[in-house]
Each structure stands twice: as C-alpha cells, then as structure tokens.
C-alpha cells in the first residue's frame, strides 16, 4: 500500500524546490544574468539540499513523537521473548507499524491460550466434581440406610458397611490419582532414573495382579525371556504397567490374553502391551490419554475406573522423555506401545 514516508515527503519537497528553482534559473539564463551552465546547476543543488534537510527535519519530527511509543512496545515485546531487531535504515513509522502488528499478534495468541486454559480448567473442575459425586452419594446412601435401622438388621448391616467402604476406597483412588497427576504436571515429582531389568519388573507386576486377572479370567503373559536393560524410574514404571494391566483385565474378555513384548530399537526399546479385549472405536483414540476421558461413560464407571489411569501413564512416559501410542479395533483388542531408553 502506498504511504507517505519521510523519504517520500522529502522527495516532494525536493521536487517542489526543483520546479521553483528551474523557473528561476531559466529567467536568469534568458536575461543573461548568469551563464546557462551556472543557472542549471542551481536547481539541482537546491533540490538536493532541500531533500537532505527535509528528510532530516521530518525524521526528527516523527522520531521525537513516536520513538517513545516504539520503545515501550518494543520493550514489552522483548520482555515476552520477541526478537531484538532494530534497523537504523528502516523508516521509523514502518518499524512502529511492524512492532505494533507483532505485539497485537502476540497478544491475540496469548488471549486464545488463556481462553483455552480457562475452558480446560472449567471442564476439569466439572469432571472432578462429577467423579467425586458418585461415590459420595453412594456412601451417604448406605450410611443413611444404616442409621435409619439397617444397623440392627444383620442381613444388611455388614454388606452396607462393605459397600460404603468400597466407596471410600474409590474416593481415595481418585484423590491419589489426582495428586499424582498434579505432581507429574508441576514437575514436583523427582524422577529417579536408574538402570533396571524390565523382564524382572514385568514378571513381578504380573504376579502382583494375578488375583485380579484370575478373577476376571484374563491371562497376562510376558514374552520377555532374557534381561532387557532400560533406564527408567522403577516405581513410576511399575505404575505404568499396573495401569495397563488393570485396563487389560477390566476391558478384557473372559478367557482373554494380554501379552507384553519388547522390540529393540537403536537406542531405545519398544514395549508393547496388547490385549484381545473389547477394543476402542477410532473416534475415541485421539482423546484417550486425556484426564477423565472414558469410552462410553457407563461401561468403565461400572468397572470402578477413575478415567485418570491413562493420563498418568502418558505423563510418566513423557517424564522419561519418551512417547506412548495406542492402536485398537473395536471387538478385536488394544495395543499400547511405548519406548524407553535402552541401557547397555
Ligand atoms: P479408567 O480408570 O476409566 O480405566 P483410563 O484412563 O485407564 O481410565 O482409561 C480410559 C478409558 O479408555 C477407559 O475408560 C476405557 O474405556 C478405555 N480403555 C483403556 N484401556 C483399554 C483397553 N485395554 N481396552 C479397551 N478400552 C480401554
């Protein structure tokens, strides 16, 4: 877009001077007051001086007025990590225009980030309240029934107390999971990365969930035959496997199989935990690792999950600077694959 810059303004002044002095010089030349050679040099000289002086004055005038604004905007941008580009040859108005434009862009990115965070926070609090409500109302219901006479009824008193206790366990699980996610997200949780044998850990954890898996009729099998050395936080990695195994059990079918395999990569090991359970529809996969995300609210609420297990898994893997992906087909099964740093 065409605009009046200091250079152009000075050029107009110079052209006006040229027009005026040419007229004057022609008169002087015609009347013979000055020789033509001198008379014609005068306009060029005068317009050159007019250009230089004009440019200097206009720049001084603008500079005095806008440099303060420019400096303020520039300082704000620099404080927010903008690049320090200050070109003496660039027109000060262009520079101001560019700085203000960049500042406005930065602001609008910031505002959309804040809006997104606000939406996320609202959604998160809503989800948390929703998760806590179910066990709290259940516990309240059982306690009220006991207080209103159930306590004296030997057919229900123990059963209702057990159910209330299960509700409390569920609340504790949600709060513990929340606590872990918060610590992982805020980076407060110190990781203690050591060289460890994955094969031994997987075997240990399979034994730990054996009761649960036997109850559900899901067999968990390790295909790791020899030691696989990795660099990881043993405690956190146990949590990853336990969450994946619990899901394979909860969303597996009776008589089903969950297998753990590893594949050596260059500097890493790829670990796969696969099951032949109910699987997950493709529309759910992109959001699966989000906090509280569930595939079909009813089916997992009934299994007692908090919807936080996979969010924790992802956080832990990412705290190791590694990544996790999921592949799944409804009715066929699910495979979680993640990497770990290999240790010699
Ligand atoms: P939850 O505590 O509800 O199990 P997760 O974060 O562990 O929460 O899992 C999120 C959702 O992903 C679950 O509600 C479930 O619907 C689905 N899911 C997770 N693992 C599997 C699996 N192995 N097979 C089928 N669905 C799964």
Tab-separated table of C-alpha atoms and ligand atoms in Angstrom:
chain	number	residue	atom	x	y	z
A	1	UNK	CA	0.000	0.000	0.000
A	2	UNK	CA	1.290	3.442	-0.907
A	3	UNK	CA	2.053	5.640	2.083
A	4	UNK	CA	3.736	8.924	2.790
A	5	UNK	CA	7.112	8.043	4.291
A	6	UNK	CA	9.708	10.587	5.450
A	7	UNK	CA	11.759	9.839	2.296
A	8	UNK	CA	8.782	10.445	0.049
A	9	UNK	CA	7.908	13.656	1.901
A	10	UNK	CA	11.488	14.870	1.447
A	11	UNK	CA	11.299	13.900	-2.225
A	12	UNK	CA	8.168	16.034	-2.672
A	13	UNK	CA	9.895	18.988	-1.015
A	14	UNK	CA	12.899	18.440	-3.314
A	15	UNK	CA	10.653	18.263	-6.424
A	16	UNK	CA	8.832	21.447	-5.398
A	17	UNK	CA	12.191	23.175	-4.871
A	18	UNK	CA	13.368	21.855	-8.252
A	19	UNK	CA	10.261	23.195	-10.009
A	20	UNK	CA	10.652	26.617	-8.359
A	21	UNK	CA	14.377	26.962	-8.930
A	22	UNK	CA	14.206	25.720	-12.554
A	23	UNK	CA	11.792	28.568	-13.294
A	24	UNK	CA	14.084	30.993	-11.542
A	25	UNK	CA	17.188	29.633	-13.314
A	26	UNK	CA	15.541	29.848	-16.758
A	27	UNK	CA	14.706	33.502	-16.102
A	28	UNK	CA	18.295	34.198	-15.022
A	29	UNK	CA	19.620	32.301	-18.042
A	30	UNK	CA	17.339	34.102	-20.508
A	31	UNK	CA	18.136	37.537	-19.136
A	32	UNK	CA	21.816	36.632	-19.302
A	33	UNK	CA	22.342	37.455	-15.611
A	34	UNK	CA	24.059	34.083	-15.126
A	35	UNK	CA	25.647	31.797	-17.678
A	36	UNK	CA	23.443	28.809	-18.533
A	37	UNK	CA	25.918	26.333	-17.019
A	38	UNK	CA	25.659	28.002	-13.594
A	39	UNK	CA	21.929	28.690	-13.866
A	40	UNK	CA	21.125	24.998	-14.483
A	41	UNK	CA	23.323	23.656	-11.647
A	42	UNK	CA	21.483	25.844	-9.096
A	43	UNK	CA	18.138	23.924	-9.239
A	44	UNK	CA	19.902	20.549	-8.843
A	45	UNK	CA	21.924	21.791	-5.905
A	46	UNK	CA	18.918	23.463	-4.269
A	47	UNK	CA	16.687	20.407	-4.626
A	48	UNK	CA	19.456	18.114	-3.283
A	49	UNK	CA	19.825	20.311	-0.203
A	50	UNK	CA	16.027	20.527	0.145
A	51	UNK	CA	15.837	16.717	0.055
A	52	UNK	CA	18.514	16.266	2.722
A	53	UNK	CA	17.221	18.981	5.062
A	54	UNK	CA	13.580	17.915	4.503
A	55	UNK	CA	14.345	14.283	5.280
A	56	UNK	CA	16.303	15.208	8.388
A	57	UNK	CA	13.590	17.515	9.756
A	58	UNK	CA	10.702	15.141	9.043
A	59	UNK	CA	12.583	12.247	10.627
A	60	UNK	CA	13.447	14.328	13.689
A	61	UNK	CA	9.832	15.423	13.994
A	62	UNK	CA	8.451	11.877	13.770
A	63	UNK	CA	11.221	10.347	15.796
A	64	UNK	CA	10.541	12.657	18.712
A	65	UNK	CA	6.868	11.705	18.745
A	66	UNK	CA	6.906	8.010	18.057
A	67	UNK	CA	10.183	6.794	19.470
A	68	UNK	CA	8.752	6.729	22.981
A	69	UNK	CA	5.787	4.586	21.854
A	70	UNK	CA	8.094	2.409	19.760
A	71	UNK	CA	10.417	1.852	22.682
A	72	UNK	CA	7.533	0.993	25.016
A	73	UNK	CA	6.007	-1.514	22.568
A	74	UNK	CA	9.420	-2.946	21.732
A	75	UNK	CA	10.314	-3.353	25.421
A	76	UNK	CA	7.031	-5.160	26.127
A	77	UNK	CA	7.633	-7.493	23.190
A	78	UNK	CA	11.233	-8.110	24.203
A	79	UNK	CA	10.144	-8.926	27.752
A	80	UNK	CA	7.866	-11.538	26.221
A	81	UNK	CA	10.613	-13.027	24.109
A	82	UNK	CA	10.307	-11.031	20.876
A	83	UNK	CA	13.344	-10.680	18.647
A	84	UNK	CA	15.546	-7.634	19.062
A	85	UNK	CA	15.598	-6.198	15.574
A	86	UNK	CA	16.219	-2.507	15.311
A	87	UNK	CA	17.332	-1.395	11.857
A	88	UNK	CA	18.581	2.196	11.612
A	89	UNK	CA	17.843	2.251	7.891
A	90	UNK	CA	14.194	1.268	8.287
A	91	UNK	CA	11.634	4.003	8.408
A	92	UNK	CA	10.589	4.638	11.998
A	93	UNK	CA	6.874	4.516	11.139
A	94	UNK	CA	7.316	1.203	9.328
A	95	UNK	CA	9.156	-0.083	12.347
A	96	UNK	CA	6.396	1.115	14.664
A	97	UNK	CA	3.812	-0.447	12.378
A	98	UNK	CA	5.702	-3.749	12.431
A	99	UNK	CA	6.245	-3.684	16.194
A	100	UNK	CA	2.590	-2.906	16.937
A	101	UNK	CA	1.459	-5.600	14.469
A	102	UNK	CA	3.729	-8.193	16.064
A	103	UNK	CA	2.607	-7.090	19.524
A	104	UNK	CA	-1.054	-7.445	18.567
A	105	UNK	CA	-0.350	-10.936	17.167
A	106	UNK	CA	1.416	-11.921	20.381
A	107	UNK	CA	-1.492	-10.612	22.424
A	108	UNK	CA	-4.112	-12.471	20.439
A	109	UNK	CA	-2.123	-15.741	20.718
A	110	UNK	CA	-1.838	-15.161	24.452
A	111	UNK	CA	-5.555	-14.447	24.780
A	112	UNK	CA	-6.555	-17.587	22.886
A	113	UNK	CA	-4.118	-19.611	25.055
A	114	UNK	CA	-5.687	-18.173	28.213
A	115	UNK	CA	-9.200	-18.861	26.919
A	116	UNK	CA	-8.221	-22.450	26.143
A	117	UNK	CA	-6.725	-22.878	29.624
A	118	UNK	CA	-9.842	-21.398	31.186
A	119	UNK	CA	-12.059	-23.805	29.231
A	120	UNK	CA	-9.818	-26.691	30.230
A	121	UNK	CA	-9.914	-25.646	33.915
A	122	UNK	CA	-13.721	-25.359	33.891
A	123	UNK	CA	-14.071	-28.733	32.209
A	124	UNK	CA	-11.580	-30.272	34.627
A	125	UNK	CA	-13.365	-28.995	37.751
A	126	UNK	CA	-16.689	-30.158	36.297
A	127	UNK	CA	-15.274	-33.628	35.635
A	128	UNK	CA	-13.691	-33.851	39.065
A	129	UNK	CA	-16.925	-32.858	40.820
A	130	UNK	CA	-18.785	-35.404	38.719
A	131	UNK	CA	-16.301	-38.170	39.609
A	132	UNK	CA	-16.447	-37.415	43.322
A	133	UNK	CA	-20.236	-37.104	43.417
A	134	UNK	CA	-20.983	-40.756	42.590
A	135	UNK	CA	-19.017	-42.406	45.437
A	136	UNK	CA	-20.006	-39.669	47.915
A	137	UNK	CA	-23.732	-40.133	47.200
A	138	UNK	CA	-23.341	-43.909	47.429
A	139	UNK	CA	-21.578	-43.691	50.794
A	140	UNK	CA	-24.184	-41.221	52.035
A	141	UNK	CA	-26.977	-43.575	50.930
A	142	UNK	CA	-25.525	-46.601	52.727
A	143	UNK	CA	-24.829	-44.663	55.937
A	144	UNK	CA	-28.355	-43.184	55.992
A	145	UNK	CA	-29.882	-46.629	55.463
A	146	UNK	CA	-27.787	-47.993	58.326
A	147	UNK	CA	-28.750	-45.084	60.603
A	148	UNK	CA	-32.415	-45.474	59.785
A	149	UNK	CA	-32.495	-49.012	61.150
A	150	UNK	CA	-30.254	-51.042	58.851
A	151	UNK	CA	-27.606	-51.166	61.582
A	152	UNK	CA	-29.775	-53.508	63.617
A	153	UNK	CA	-30.609	-55.682	60.624
A	154	UNK	CA	-27.960	-58.417	60.406
A	155	UNK	CA	-28.930	-59.161	56.772
A	156	UNK	CA	-27.739	-55.770	55.515
A	157	UNK	CA	-25.502	-54.069	58.074
A	158	UNK	CA	-22.206	-55.733	57.149
A	159	UNK	CA	-22.991	-55.639	53.448
A	160	UNK	CA	-23.813	-51.901	53.516
A	161	UNK	CA	-20.711	-51.120	55.543
A	162	UNK	CA	-18.643	-53.017	52.983
A	163	UNK	CA	-20.230	-51.054	50.160
A	164	UNK	CA	-19.615	-47.762	51.963
A	165	UNK	CA	-16.024	-48.831	52.479
A	166	UNK	CA	-15.691	-49.585	48.733
A	167	UNK	CA	-16.975	-46.082	48.041
A	168	UNK	CA	-14.307	-44.645	50.343
A	169	UNK	CA	-11.654	-46.745	48.517
A	170	UNK	CA	-12.862	-45.296	45.240
A	171	UNK	CA	-12.628	-41.740	46.612
A	172	UNK	CA	-9.116	-42.425	47.869
A	173	UNK	CA	-8.122	-43.790	44.438
A	174	UNK	CA	-9.428	-40.671	42.660
A	175	UNK	CA	-7.659	-38.341	45.105
A	176	UNK	CA	-4.398	-40.321	44.882
A	177	UNK	CA	-4.546	-40.324	41.076
A	178	UNK	CA	-5.277	-36.600	41.061
A	179	UNK	CA	-2.386	-35.994	43.413
A	180	UNK	CA	-0.046	-37.967	41.175
A	181	UNK	CA	-1.159	-36.142	38.030
A	182	UNK	CA	-0.719	-32.770	39.723
A	183	UNK	CA	2.759	-33.696	40.889
A	184	UNK	CA	3.741	-35.042	37.484
A	185	UNK	CA	2.387	-31.944	35.733
A	186	UNK	CA	4.014	-29.459	38.069
A	187	UNK	CA	7.324	-31.282	37.793
A	188	UNK	CA	7.480	-31.572	41.606
A	189	UNK	CA	7.825	-35.325	41.438
A	190	UNK	CA	11.506	-36.141	41.284
A	191	UNK	CA	12.287	-38.969	38.899
A	192	UNK	CA	14.964	-41.391	39.911
A	193	UNK	CA	16.175	-42.883	36.673
A	194	UNK	CA	18.308	-45.965	37.096
A	195	UNK	CA	19.470	-48.901	35.058
A	196	UNK	CA	16.935	-51.685	35.576
A	197	UNK	CA	15.868	-55.017	34.176
A	198	UNK	CA	12.479	-54.742	32.505
A	199	UNK	CA	11.983	-58.510	32.328
A	200	UNK	CA	12.200	-58.886	36.106
A	201	UNK	CA	9.869	-55.939	36.715
A	202	UNK	CA	7.201	-57.218	34.307
A	203	UNK	CA	7.271	-60.656	35.924
A	204	UNK	CA	6.942	-59.137	39.389
A	205	UNK	CA	3.962	-56.998	38.321
A	206	UNK	CA	2.198	-59.864	36.571
A	207	UNK	CA	2.404	-61.752	39.880
A	208	UNK	CA	1.032	-58.707	41.688
A	209	UNK	CA	-2.160	-58.561	39.600
A	210	UNK	CA	-2.586	-62.317	39.386
A	211	UNK	CA	-5.567	-62.491	41.761
A	212	UNK	CA	-7.380	-59.763	39.884
A	213	UNK	CA	-6.617	-61.268	36.467
A	214	UNK	CA	-7.611	-64.771	37.575
A	215	UNK	CA	-10.944	-63.453	38.910
A	216	UNK	CA	-11.667	-61.905	35.506
A	217	UNK	CA	-10.339	-64.860	33.535
A	218	UNK	CA	-7.720	-62.777	31.697
A	219	UNK	CA	-4.229	-64.255	31.382
A	220	UNK	CA	-1.272	-61.861	31.389
A	221	UNK	CA	1.815	-63.294	29.735
A	222	UNK	CA	5.313	-61.879	29.423
A	223	UNK	CA	7.163	-62.686	26.192
A	224	UNK	CA	10.398	-61.351	27.658
A	225	UNK	CA	12.749	-64.297	28.041
A	226	UNK	CA	16.043	-62.628	28.811
A	227	UNK	CA	17.029	-59.488	30.699
A	228	UNK	CA	16.127	-56.226	28.909
A	229	UNK	CA	18.080	-53.350	30.442
A	230	UNK	CA	16.487	-49.918	30.354
A	231	UNK	CA	16.940	-46.537	32.041
A	232	UNK	CA	13.801	-45.768	33.984
A	233	UNK	CA	12.253	-44.861	37.321
A	234	UNK	CA	11.287	-48.281	38.637
A	235	UNK	CA	8.443	-47.088	40.847
A	236	UNK	CA	6.857	-44.909	38.177
A	237	UNK	CA	7.296	-47.563	35.500
A	238	UNK	CA	5.549	-50.087	37.764
A	239	UNK	CA	2.598	-47.694	37.850
A	240	UNK	CA	2.552	-47.654	34.018
A	241	UNK	CA	2.416	-51.451	33.775
A	242	UNK	CA	-0.103	-51.762	36.615
A	243	UNK	CA	-2.460	-49.266	34.945
A	244	UNK	CA	-2.127	-51.007	31.562
A	245	UNK	CA	-2.612	-54.460	33.113
A	246	UNK	CA	-5.643	-53.284	35.113
A	247	UNK	CA	-7.190	-51.929	31.926
A	248	UNK	CA	-6.414	-55.144	30.025
A	249	UNK	CA	-8.194	-57.022	32.822
A	250	UNK	CA	-11.134	-54.613	33.161
A	251	UNK	CA	-11.751	-54.257	29.448
A	252	UNK	CA	-10.716	-57.772	28.509
A	253	UNK	CA	-12.978	-60.724	27.919
A	254	UNK	CA	-13.184	-63.858	29.989
A	255	UNK	CA	-10.616	-66.339	28.675
A	256	UNK	CA	-8.732	-63.426	27.117
A	257	UNK	CA	-4.999	-62.862	26.828
A	258	UNK	CA	-2.757	-59.864	27.488
A	259	UNK	CA	0.823	-60.065	26.236
A	260	UNK	CA	3.920	-57.984	26.926
A	261	UNK	CA	6.580	-57.848	24.210
A	262	UNK	CA	9.692	-55.789	23.585
A	263	UNK	CA	11.436	-54.850	20.346
A	264	UNK	CA	14.975	-53.471	20.380
A	265	UNK	CA	15.428	-50.174	18.521
A	266	UNK	CA	18.679	-48.298	18.013
A	267	UNK	CA	18.972	-46.527	21.400
A	268	UNK	CA	15.586	-47.458	22.739
A	269	UNK	CA	13.348	-50.408	23.446
A	270	UNK	CA	9.794	-50.515	22.150
A	271	UNK	CA	7.411	-52.102	24.640
A	272	UNK	CA	4.002	-53.397	23.648
A	273	UNK	CA	1.167	-54.338	25.976
A	274	UNK	CA	-1.599	-55.867	23.903
A	275	UNK	CA	-4.916	-57.477	24.735
A	276	UNK	CA	-7.740	-59.152	22.849
A	277	UNK	CA	-10.481	-57.369	24.791
A	278	UNK	CA	-13.401	-55.172	23.803
A	279	UNK	CA	-11.219	-52.679	21.935
A	280	UNK	CA	-11.804	-48.958	21.389
A	281	UNK	CA	-13.548	-47.221	18.468
A	282	UNK	CA	-11.324	-44.972	16.297
A	283	UNK	CA	-13.283	-41.840	17.282
A	284	UNK	CA	-12.094	-42.204	20.895
A	285	UNK	CA	-8.409	-42.825	20.250
A	286	UNK	CA	-7.269	-39.189	19.865
A	287	UNK	CA	-8.659	-38.260	23.305
A	288	UNK	CA	-7.892	-41.494	25.158
A	289	UNK	CA	-4.988	-40.113	27.219
A	290	UNK	CA	-6.937	-37.064	28.427
A	291	UNK	CA	-7.823	-36.816	32.101
A	292	UNK	CA	-11.233	-38.315	32.869
A	293	UNK	CA	-11.795	-39.384	29.282
A	294	UNK	CA	-13.784	-42.567	29.063
A	295	UNK	CA	-15.034	-44.653	26.208
A	296	UNK	CA	-18.742	-44.846	26.898
A	297	UNK	CA	-19.340	-43.499	30.392
A	298	UNK	CA	-21.361	-46.461	31.612
A	299	UNK	CA	-19.039	-49.330	30.825
A	300	UNK	CA	-16.000	-48.122	32.742
A	301	UNK	CA	-17.817	-46.374	35.609
A	302	UNK	CA	-19.154	-49.801	36.362
A	303	UNK	CA	-15.605	-51.163	36.427
A	304	UNK	CA	-14.690	-48.558	39.034
A	305	UNK	CA	-12.041	-46.719	36.984
A	306	UNK	CA	-11.301	-43.057	37.630
A	307	UNK	CA	-10.604	-42.195	34.000
A	308	UNK	CA	-7.167	-40.970	35.116
A	309	UNK	CA	-5.136	-44.156	34.579
A	310	UNK	CA	-4.024	-43.491	31.013
A	311	UNK	CA	-3.395	-39.787	31.691
A	312	UNK	CA	-0.973	-40.887	34.425
A	313	UNK	CA	0.636	-43.454	32.102
A	314	UNK	CA	1.243	-40.816	29.439
A	315	UNK	CA	2.658	-38.335	31.941
A	316	UNK	CA	5.067	-40.905	33.334
A	317	UNK	CA	6.290	-41.963	29.892
A	318	UNK	CA	6.720	-38.322	28.882
A	319	UNK	CA	8.644	-37.615	32.099
A	320	UNK	CA	11.134	-40.177	30.750
A	321	UNK	CA	11.271	-38.099	27.512
A	322	UNK	CA	9.622	-40.972	25.668
A	323	UNK	CA	6.246	-41.396	23.984
A	324	UNK	CA	3.270	-43.727	24.001
A	325	UNK	CA	0.726	-44.566	21.295
A	326	UNK	CA	-2.353	-46.734	21.135
A	327	UNK	CA	-3.758	-48.927	18.381
A	328	UNK	CA	-7.115	-50.533	18.770
A	329	UNK	CA	-10.019	-52.092	16.941
A	330	UNK	CA	-13.437	-52.491	18.446
A	331	UNK	CA	-14.130	-56.100	19.309
A	332	UNK	CA	-10.553	-57.129	18.432
A	333	UNK	CA	-8.334	-55.705	21.136
A	334	UNK	CA	-5.968	-52.920	22.052
A	335	UNK	CA	-2.207	-52.429	21.921
A	336	UNK	CA	-0.334	-49.751	23.861
A	337	UNK	CA	3.223	-49.175	22.589
A	338	UNK	CA	5.796	-47.009	24.327
A	339	UNK	CA	9.523	-46.532	24.229
A	340	UNK	CA	12.189	-46.458	26.917
A	341	UNK	CA	15.851	-45.574	26.767
A	342	UNK	CA	17.988	-48.682	26.398
A	343	UNK	CA	20.831	-49.273	28.824
A	344	UNK	CA	23.881	-51.298	27.809
B	1	LIG	P1	-10.313	-45.887	33.656
B	1	LIG	O1	-9.901	-45.596	35.049
B	1	LIG	O2	-11.706	-45.479	33.346
B	1	LIG	O3	-9.954	-47.242	33.196
B	1	LIG	P2	-8.188	-44.983	31.928
B	1	LIG	O4	-7.601	-43.639	31.772
B	1	LIG	O5	-7.298	-46.065	32.402
B	1	LIG	O6	-9.461	-44.821	32.849
B	1	LIG	O7	-8.800	-45.410	30.537
B	1	LIG	C1	-9.641	-44.509	29.848
B	1	LIG	C2	-10.668	-45.262	29.046
B	1	LIG	O8	-10.031	-45.949	27.977
B	1	LIG	C3	-11.360	-46.322	29.850
B	1	LIG	O9	-12.497	-45.801	30.479
B	1	LIG	C4	-11.720	-47.349	28.800
B	1	LIG	O10	-12.968	-47.048	28.254
B	1	LIG	C5	-10.660	-47.183	27.727
B	1	LIG	N1	-9.612	-48.234	27.781
B	1	LIG	C6	-8.408	-48.141	28.411
B	1	LIG	N2	-7.677	-49.256	28.244
B	1	LIG	C7	-8.439	-50.094	27.479
B	1	LIG	C8	-8.249	-51.423	26.946
B	1	LIG	N3	-7.130	-52.104	27.170
B	1	LIG	N4	-9.246	-51.930	26.194
B	1	LIG	C9	-10.369	-51.232	25.961
B	1	LIG	N5	-10.618	-49.991	26.427
B	1	LIG	C10	-9.661	-49.412	27.187
